[in-house]
Structure formats: C-alpha cells, structure tokens
Tab-separated table of N, CA and C in Angstrom:
chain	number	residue	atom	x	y	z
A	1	UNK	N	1.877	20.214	0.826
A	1	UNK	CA	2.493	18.905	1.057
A	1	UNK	C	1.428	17.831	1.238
A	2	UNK	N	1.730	16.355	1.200
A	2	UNK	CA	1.198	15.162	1.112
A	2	UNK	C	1.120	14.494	2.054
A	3	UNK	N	0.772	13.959	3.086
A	3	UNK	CA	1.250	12.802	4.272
A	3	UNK	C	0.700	11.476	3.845
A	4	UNK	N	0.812	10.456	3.986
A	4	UNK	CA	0.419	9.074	3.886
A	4	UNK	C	0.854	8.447	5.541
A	5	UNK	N	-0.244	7.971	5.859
A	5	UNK	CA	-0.059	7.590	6.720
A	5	UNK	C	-0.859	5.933	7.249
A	6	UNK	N	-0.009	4.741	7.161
A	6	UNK	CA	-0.167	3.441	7.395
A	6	UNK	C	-1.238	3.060	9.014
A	7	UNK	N	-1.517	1.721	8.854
A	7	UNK	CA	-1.587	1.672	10.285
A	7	UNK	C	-2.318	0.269	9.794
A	8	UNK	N	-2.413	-0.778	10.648
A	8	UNK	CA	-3.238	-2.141	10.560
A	8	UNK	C	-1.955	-3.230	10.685
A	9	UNK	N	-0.478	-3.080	10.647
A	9	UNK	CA	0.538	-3.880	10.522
A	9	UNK	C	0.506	-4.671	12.570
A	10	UNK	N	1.562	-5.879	12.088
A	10	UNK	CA	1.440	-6.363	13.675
A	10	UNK	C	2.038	-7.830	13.381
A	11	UNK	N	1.434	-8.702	14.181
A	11	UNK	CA	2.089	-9.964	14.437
A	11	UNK	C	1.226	-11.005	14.045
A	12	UNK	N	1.225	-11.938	13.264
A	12	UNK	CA	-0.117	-12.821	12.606
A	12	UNK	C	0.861	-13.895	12.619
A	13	UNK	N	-0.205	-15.547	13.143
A	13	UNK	CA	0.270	-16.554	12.800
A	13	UNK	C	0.259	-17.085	11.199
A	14	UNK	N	1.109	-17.668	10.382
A	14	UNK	CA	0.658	-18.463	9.236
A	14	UNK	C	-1.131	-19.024	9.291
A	15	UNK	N	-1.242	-18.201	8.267
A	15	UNK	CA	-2.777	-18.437	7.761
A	15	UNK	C	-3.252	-17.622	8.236
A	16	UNK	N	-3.166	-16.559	8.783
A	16	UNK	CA	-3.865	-15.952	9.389
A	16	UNK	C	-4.137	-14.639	8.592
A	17	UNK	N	-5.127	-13.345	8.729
A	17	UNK	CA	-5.154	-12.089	8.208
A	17	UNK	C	-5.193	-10.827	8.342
A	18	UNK	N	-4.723	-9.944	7.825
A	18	UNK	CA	-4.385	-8.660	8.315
A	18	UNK	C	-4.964	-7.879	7.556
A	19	UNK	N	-5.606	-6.426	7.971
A	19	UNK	CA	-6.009	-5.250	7.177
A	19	UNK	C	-5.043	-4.179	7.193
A	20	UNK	N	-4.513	-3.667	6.010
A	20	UNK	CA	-3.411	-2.650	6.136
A	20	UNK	C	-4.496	-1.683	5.526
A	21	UNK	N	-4.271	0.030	6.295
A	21	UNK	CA	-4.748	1.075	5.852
A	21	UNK	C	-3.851	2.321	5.782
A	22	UNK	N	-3.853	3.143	4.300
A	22	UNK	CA	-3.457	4.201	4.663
A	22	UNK	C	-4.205	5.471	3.984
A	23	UNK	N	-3.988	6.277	4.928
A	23	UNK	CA	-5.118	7.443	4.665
A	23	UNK	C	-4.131	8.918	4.285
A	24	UNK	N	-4.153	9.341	3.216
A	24	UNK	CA	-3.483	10.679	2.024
A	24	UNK	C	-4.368	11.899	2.430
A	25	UNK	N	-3.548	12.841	3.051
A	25	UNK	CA	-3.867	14.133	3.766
A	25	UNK	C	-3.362	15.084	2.927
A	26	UNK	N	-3.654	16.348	3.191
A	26	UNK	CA	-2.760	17.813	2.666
A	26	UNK	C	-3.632	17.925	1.374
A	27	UNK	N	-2.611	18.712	0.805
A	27	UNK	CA	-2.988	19.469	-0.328
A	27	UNK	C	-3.423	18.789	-2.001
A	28	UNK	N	-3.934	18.299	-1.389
A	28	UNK	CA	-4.618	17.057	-2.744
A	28	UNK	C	-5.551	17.585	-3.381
A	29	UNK	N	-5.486	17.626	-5.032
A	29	UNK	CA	-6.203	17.863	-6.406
A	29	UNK	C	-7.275	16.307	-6.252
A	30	UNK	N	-6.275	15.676	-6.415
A	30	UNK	CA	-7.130	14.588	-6.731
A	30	UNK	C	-5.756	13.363	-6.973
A	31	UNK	N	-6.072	12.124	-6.421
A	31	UNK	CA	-5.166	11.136	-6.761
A	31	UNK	C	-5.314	9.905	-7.183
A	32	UNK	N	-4.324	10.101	-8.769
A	32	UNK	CA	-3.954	8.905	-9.614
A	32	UNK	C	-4.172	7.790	-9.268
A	33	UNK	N	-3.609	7.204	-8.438
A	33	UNK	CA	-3.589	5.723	-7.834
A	33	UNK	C	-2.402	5.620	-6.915
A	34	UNK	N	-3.336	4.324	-6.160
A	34	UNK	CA	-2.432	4.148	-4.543
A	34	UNK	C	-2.125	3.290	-4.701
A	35	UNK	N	-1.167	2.720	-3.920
A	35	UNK	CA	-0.764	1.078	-4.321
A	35	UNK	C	0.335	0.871	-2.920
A	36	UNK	N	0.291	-0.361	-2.713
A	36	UNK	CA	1.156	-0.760	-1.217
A	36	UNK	C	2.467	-1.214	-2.717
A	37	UNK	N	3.784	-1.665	-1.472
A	37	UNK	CA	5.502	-1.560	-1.852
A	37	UNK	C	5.140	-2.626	-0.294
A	38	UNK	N	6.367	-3.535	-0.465
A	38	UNK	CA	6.710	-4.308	0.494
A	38	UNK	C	8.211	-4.438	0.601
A	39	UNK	N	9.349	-4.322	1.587
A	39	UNK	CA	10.297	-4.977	1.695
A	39	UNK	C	10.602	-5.822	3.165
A	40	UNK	N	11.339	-6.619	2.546
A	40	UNK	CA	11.523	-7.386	3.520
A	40	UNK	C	13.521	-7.356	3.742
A	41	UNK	N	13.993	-8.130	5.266
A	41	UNK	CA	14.986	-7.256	5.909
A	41	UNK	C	16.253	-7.799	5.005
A	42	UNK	N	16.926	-7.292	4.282
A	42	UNK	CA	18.043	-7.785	3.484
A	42	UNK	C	17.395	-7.514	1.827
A	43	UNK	N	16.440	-7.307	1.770
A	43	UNK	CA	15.924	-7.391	0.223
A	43	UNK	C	15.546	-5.806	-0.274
A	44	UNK	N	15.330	-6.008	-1.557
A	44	UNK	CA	14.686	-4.299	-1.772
A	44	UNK	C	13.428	-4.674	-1.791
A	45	UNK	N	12.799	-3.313	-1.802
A	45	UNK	CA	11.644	-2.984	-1.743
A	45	UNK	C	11.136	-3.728	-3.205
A	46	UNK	N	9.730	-4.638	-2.938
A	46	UNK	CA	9.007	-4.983	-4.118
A	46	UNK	C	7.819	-4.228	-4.040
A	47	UNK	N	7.269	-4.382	-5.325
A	47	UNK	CA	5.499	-3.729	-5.499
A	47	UNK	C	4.722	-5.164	-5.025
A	48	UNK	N	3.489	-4.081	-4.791
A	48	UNK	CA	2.369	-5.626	-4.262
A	48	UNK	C	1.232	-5.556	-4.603
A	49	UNK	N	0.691	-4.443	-5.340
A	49	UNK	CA	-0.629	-4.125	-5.480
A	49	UNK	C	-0.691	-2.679	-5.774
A	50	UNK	N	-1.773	-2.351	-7.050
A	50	UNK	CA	-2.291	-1.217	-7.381
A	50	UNK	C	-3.127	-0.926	-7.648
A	51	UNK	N	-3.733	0.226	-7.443
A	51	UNK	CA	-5.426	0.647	-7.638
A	51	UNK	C	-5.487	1.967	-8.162
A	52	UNK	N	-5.379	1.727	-9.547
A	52	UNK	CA	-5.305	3.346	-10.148
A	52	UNK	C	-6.268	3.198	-11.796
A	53	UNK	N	-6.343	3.329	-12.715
A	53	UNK	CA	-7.247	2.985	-13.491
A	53	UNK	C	-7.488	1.272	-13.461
A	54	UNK	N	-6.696	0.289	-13.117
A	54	UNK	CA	-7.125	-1.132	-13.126
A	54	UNK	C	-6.504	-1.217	-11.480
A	55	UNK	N	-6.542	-2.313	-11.610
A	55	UNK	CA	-6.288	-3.188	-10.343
A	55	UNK	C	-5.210	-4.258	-10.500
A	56	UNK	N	-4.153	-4.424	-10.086
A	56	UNK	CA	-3.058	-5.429	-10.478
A	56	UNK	C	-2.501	-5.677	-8.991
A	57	UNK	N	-1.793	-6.883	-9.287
A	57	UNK	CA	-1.092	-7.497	-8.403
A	57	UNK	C	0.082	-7.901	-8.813
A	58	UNK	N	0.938	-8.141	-7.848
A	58	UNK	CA	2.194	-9.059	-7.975
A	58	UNK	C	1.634	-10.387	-7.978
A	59	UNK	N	2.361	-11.529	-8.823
A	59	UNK	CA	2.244	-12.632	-8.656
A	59	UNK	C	2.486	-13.633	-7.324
A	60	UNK	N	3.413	-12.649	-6.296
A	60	UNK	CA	3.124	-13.392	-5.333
A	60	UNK	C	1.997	-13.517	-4.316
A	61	UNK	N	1.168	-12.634	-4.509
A	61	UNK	CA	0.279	-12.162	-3.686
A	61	UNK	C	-1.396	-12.180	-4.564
A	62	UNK	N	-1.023	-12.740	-5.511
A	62	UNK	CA	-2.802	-12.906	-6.329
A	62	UNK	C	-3.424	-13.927	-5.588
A	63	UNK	N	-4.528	-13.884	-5.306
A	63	UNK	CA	-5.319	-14.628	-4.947
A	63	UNK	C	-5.316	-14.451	-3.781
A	64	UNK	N	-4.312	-14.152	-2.791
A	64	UNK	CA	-4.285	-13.797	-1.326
A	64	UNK	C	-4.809	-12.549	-0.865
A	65	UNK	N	-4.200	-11.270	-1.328
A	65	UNK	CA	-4.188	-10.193	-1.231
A	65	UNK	C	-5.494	-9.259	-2.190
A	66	UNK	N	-6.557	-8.736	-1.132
A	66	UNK	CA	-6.798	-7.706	-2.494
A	66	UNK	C	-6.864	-5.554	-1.741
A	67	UNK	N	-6.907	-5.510	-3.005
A	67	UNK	CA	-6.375	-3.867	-2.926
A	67	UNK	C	-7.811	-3.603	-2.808
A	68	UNK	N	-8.555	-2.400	-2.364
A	68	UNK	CA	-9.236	-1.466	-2.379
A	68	UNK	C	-9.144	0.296	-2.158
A	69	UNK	N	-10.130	0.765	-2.877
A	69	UNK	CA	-10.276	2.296	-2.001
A	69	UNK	C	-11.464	2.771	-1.585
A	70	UNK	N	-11.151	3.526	-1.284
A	70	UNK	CA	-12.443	4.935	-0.680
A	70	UNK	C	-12.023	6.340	-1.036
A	71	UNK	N	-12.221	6.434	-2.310
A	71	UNK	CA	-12.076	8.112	-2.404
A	71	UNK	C	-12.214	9.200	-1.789
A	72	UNK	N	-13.430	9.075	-1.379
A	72	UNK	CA	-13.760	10.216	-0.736
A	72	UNK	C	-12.802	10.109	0.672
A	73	UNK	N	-12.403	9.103	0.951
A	73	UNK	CA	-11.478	9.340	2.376
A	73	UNK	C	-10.159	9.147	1.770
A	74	UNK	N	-9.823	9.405	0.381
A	74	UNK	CA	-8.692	9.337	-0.075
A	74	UNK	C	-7.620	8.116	0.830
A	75	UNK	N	-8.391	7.095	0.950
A	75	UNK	CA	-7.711	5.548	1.775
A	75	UNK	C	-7.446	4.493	0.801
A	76	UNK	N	-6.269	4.116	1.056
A	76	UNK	CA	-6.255	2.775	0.492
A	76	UNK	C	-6.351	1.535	1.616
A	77	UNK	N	-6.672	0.142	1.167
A	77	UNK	CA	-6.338	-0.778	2.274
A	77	UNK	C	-5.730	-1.681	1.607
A	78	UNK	N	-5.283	-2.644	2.448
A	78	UNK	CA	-4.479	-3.945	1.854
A	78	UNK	C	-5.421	-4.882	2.407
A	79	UNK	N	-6.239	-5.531	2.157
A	79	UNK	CA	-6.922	-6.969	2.980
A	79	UNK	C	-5.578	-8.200	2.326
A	80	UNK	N	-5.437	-8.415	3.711
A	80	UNK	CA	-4.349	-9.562	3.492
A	80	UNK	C	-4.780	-11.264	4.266
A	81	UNK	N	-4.830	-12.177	3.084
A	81	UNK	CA	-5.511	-13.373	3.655
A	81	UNK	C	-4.394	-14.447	3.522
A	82	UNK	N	-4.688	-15.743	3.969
A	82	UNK	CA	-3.749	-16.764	3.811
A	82	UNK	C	-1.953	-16.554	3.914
A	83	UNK	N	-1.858	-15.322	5.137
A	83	UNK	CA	-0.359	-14.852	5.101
A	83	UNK	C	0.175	-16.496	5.326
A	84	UNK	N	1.365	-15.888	4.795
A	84	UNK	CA	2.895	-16.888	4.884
A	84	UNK	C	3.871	-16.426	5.480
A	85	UNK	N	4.620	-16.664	6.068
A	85	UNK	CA	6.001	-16.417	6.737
A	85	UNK	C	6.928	-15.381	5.776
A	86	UNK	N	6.595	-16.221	4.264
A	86	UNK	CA	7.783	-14.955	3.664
A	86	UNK	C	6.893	-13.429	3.051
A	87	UNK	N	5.489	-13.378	3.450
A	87	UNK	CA	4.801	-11.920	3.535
A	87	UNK	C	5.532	-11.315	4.097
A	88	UNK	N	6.239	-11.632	5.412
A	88	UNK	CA	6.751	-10.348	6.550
A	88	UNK	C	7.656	-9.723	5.459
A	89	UNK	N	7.407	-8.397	6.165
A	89	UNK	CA	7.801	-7.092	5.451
A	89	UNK	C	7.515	-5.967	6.093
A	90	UNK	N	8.571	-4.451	5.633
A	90	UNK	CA	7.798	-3.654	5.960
A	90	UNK	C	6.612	-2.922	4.649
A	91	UNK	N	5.615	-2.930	5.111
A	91	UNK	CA	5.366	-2.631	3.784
A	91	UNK	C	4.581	-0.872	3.895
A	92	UNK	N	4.898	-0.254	2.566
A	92	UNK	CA	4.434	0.701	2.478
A	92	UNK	C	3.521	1.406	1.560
A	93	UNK	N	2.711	2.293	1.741
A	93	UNK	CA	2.067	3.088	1.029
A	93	UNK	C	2.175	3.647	0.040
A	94	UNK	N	2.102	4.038	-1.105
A	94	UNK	CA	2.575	5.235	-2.415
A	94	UNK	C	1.189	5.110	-3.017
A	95	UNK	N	1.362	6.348	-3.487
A	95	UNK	CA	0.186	7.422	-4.038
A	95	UNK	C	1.068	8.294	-4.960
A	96	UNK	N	0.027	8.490	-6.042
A	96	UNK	CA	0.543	9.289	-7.097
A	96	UNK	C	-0.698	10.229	-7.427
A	97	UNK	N	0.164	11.145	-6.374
A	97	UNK	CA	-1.275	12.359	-6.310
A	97	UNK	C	-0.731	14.185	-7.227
A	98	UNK	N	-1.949	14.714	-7.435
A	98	UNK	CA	-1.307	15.589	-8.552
A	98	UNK	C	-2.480	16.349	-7.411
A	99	UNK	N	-1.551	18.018	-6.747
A	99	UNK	CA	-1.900	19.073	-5.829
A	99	UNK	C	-2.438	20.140	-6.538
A	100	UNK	N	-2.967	20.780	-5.756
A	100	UNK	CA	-4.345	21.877	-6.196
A	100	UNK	C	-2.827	23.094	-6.513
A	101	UNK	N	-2.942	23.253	-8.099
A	101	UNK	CA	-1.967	24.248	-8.263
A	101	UNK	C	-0.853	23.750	-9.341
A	102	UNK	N	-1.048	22.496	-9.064
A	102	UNK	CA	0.589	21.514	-9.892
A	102	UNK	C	0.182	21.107	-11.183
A	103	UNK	N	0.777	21.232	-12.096
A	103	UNK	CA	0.921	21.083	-13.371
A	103	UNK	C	1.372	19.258	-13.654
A	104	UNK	N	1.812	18.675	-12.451
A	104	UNK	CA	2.479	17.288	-12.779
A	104	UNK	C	2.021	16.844	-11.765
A	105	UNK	N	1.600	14.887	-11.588
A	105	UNK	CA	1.337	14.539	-10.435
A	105	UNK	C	3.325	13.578	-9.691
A	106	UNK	N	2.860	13.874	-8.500
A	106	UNK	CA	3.901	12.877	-7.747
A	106	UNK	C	3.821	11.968	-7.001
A	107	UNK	N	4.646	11.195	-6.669
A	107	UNK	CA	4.406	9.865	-5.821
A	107	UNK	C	5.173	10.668	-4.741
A	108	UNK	N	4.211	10.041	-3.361
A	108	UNK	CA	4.687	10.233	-2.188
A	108	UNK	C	4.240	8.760	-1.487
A	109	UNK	N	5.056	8.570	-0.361
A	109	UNK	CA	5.168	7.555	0.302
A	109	UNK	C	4.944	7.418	1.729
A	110	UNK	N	4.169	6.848	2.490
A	110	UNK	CA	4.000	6.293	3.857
A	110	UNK	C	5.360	6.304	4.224
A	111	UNK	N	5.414	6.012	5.876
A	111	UNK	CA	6.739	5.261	6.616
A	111	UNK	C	6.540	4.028	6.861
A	112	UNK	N	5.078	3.784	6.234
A	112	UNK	CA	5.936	2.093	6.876
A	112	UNK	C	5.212	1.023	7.581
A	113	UNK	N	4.959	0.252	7.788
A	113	UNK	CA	4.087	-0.787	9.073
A	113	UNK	C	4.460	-2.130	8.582
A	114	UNK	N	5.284	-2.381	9.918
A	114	UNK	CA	5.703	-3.938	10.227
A	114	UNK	C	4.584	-4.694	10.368
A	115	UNK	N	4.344	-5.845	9.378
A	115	UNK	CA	3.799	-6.892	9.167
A	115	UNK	C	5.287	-8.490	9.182
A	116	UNK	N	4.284	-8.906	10.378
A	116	UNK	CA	5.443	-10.599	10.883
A	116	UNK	C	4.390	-11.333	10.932
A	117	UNK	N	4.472	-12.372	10.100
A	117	UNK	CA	3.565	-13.726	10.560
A	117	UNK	C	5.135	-14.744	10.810
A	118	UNK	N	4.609	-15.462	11.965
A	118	UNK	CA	5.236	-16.365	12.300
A	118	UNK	C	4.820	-16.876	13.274
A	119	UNK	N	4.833	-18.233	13.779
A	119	UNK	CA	4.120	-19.277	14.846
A	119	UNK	C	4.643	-18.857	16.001
C-alpha cells in the first residue's frame, strides 16, 4: 500500500504565503508524478498543479503558485504566494505511483489540509 500524507495548510491573511508538503510512503517502485487537487466548500474538486514529465498549472494559480519535488524523499510541495480569499480550499495530494511488483501505475491520494486566507 501507498500513504500520502499533507501537512503546511492553516490560516493566511490575503497576500500572504503558504508551503504545502506531502510526503508518499509504502511500497513504491518509483513515482510518475505528483500533483496537488484543490476543492473548495460547495464546489468539486479542481487540479492545481503537476510535476510529472513537465510542470503545469491551472490558470488560476500561474504565476502565484509553483510545484516542486524531491525524489529521493518521494515529496511534493506547493509554495503558495500572493494567496487570495478564493485559494481557500481543501487541497490535496495525488501521486501516480507504479509498486514494486505491479504491472500498472495508480493514483493515490492524501486526506487533505485546510488552507483559509482571510483578514
């Protein structure tokens, strides 16, 4: 099995910035690409960023937001700059990791970390 596990979410004024991290445990071959998911309360879940052969963004978040990793600690982060009020979200983790043994890779997912900017 896979764990993803978040952590860096919290309470930020407008303009202000946040580091989101999540770190991919267990039985890992090696993994595809990580990428944060955001929803916010009444909405579905959107994408926000990926780091797997390129680097992409959502258009709401270019120029604000950038993705990184660390392989060897199998981590992704979110550096999040110039938040706005409508950033809040919960946002989450996914990885598309292929396990020592598996013929196919899968996406597995974090639980989660509340990110609120508001004054």
């Amino acid at each position: 099995q896979v764990q993803l596990v978040e952590s860096g979410g919290g309470l930020v004024q407008p303009g202000g910035s946040l580091r989101l991290s999540c770190v991919a445990s267990g039985s890992i071959f090696t993994i595809k690409a990580m990428g944060w998911y955001r929803q916010a309360p009444g909405k579905q879940r959107e994408w926000v960023a990926t780091s797997g052969g390129n680097i992409n963004y959502a258009d709401s978040v270019k120029g604000r937001f950038t993705i990184s990793r660390d392989n060897a600690k199998n981590t992704v982060y979110l550096q999040m700059n110039s938040l706005k009020p409508e950033d809040t979200a919960v946002y989450y983790c996914n990885a598309d990791v292929l396990q020592y043994g598996a013929t196919w890779s899968r996406a597995y997912w974090g639980q989660g970390t509340q990110v609120t900017v508001s004054s």
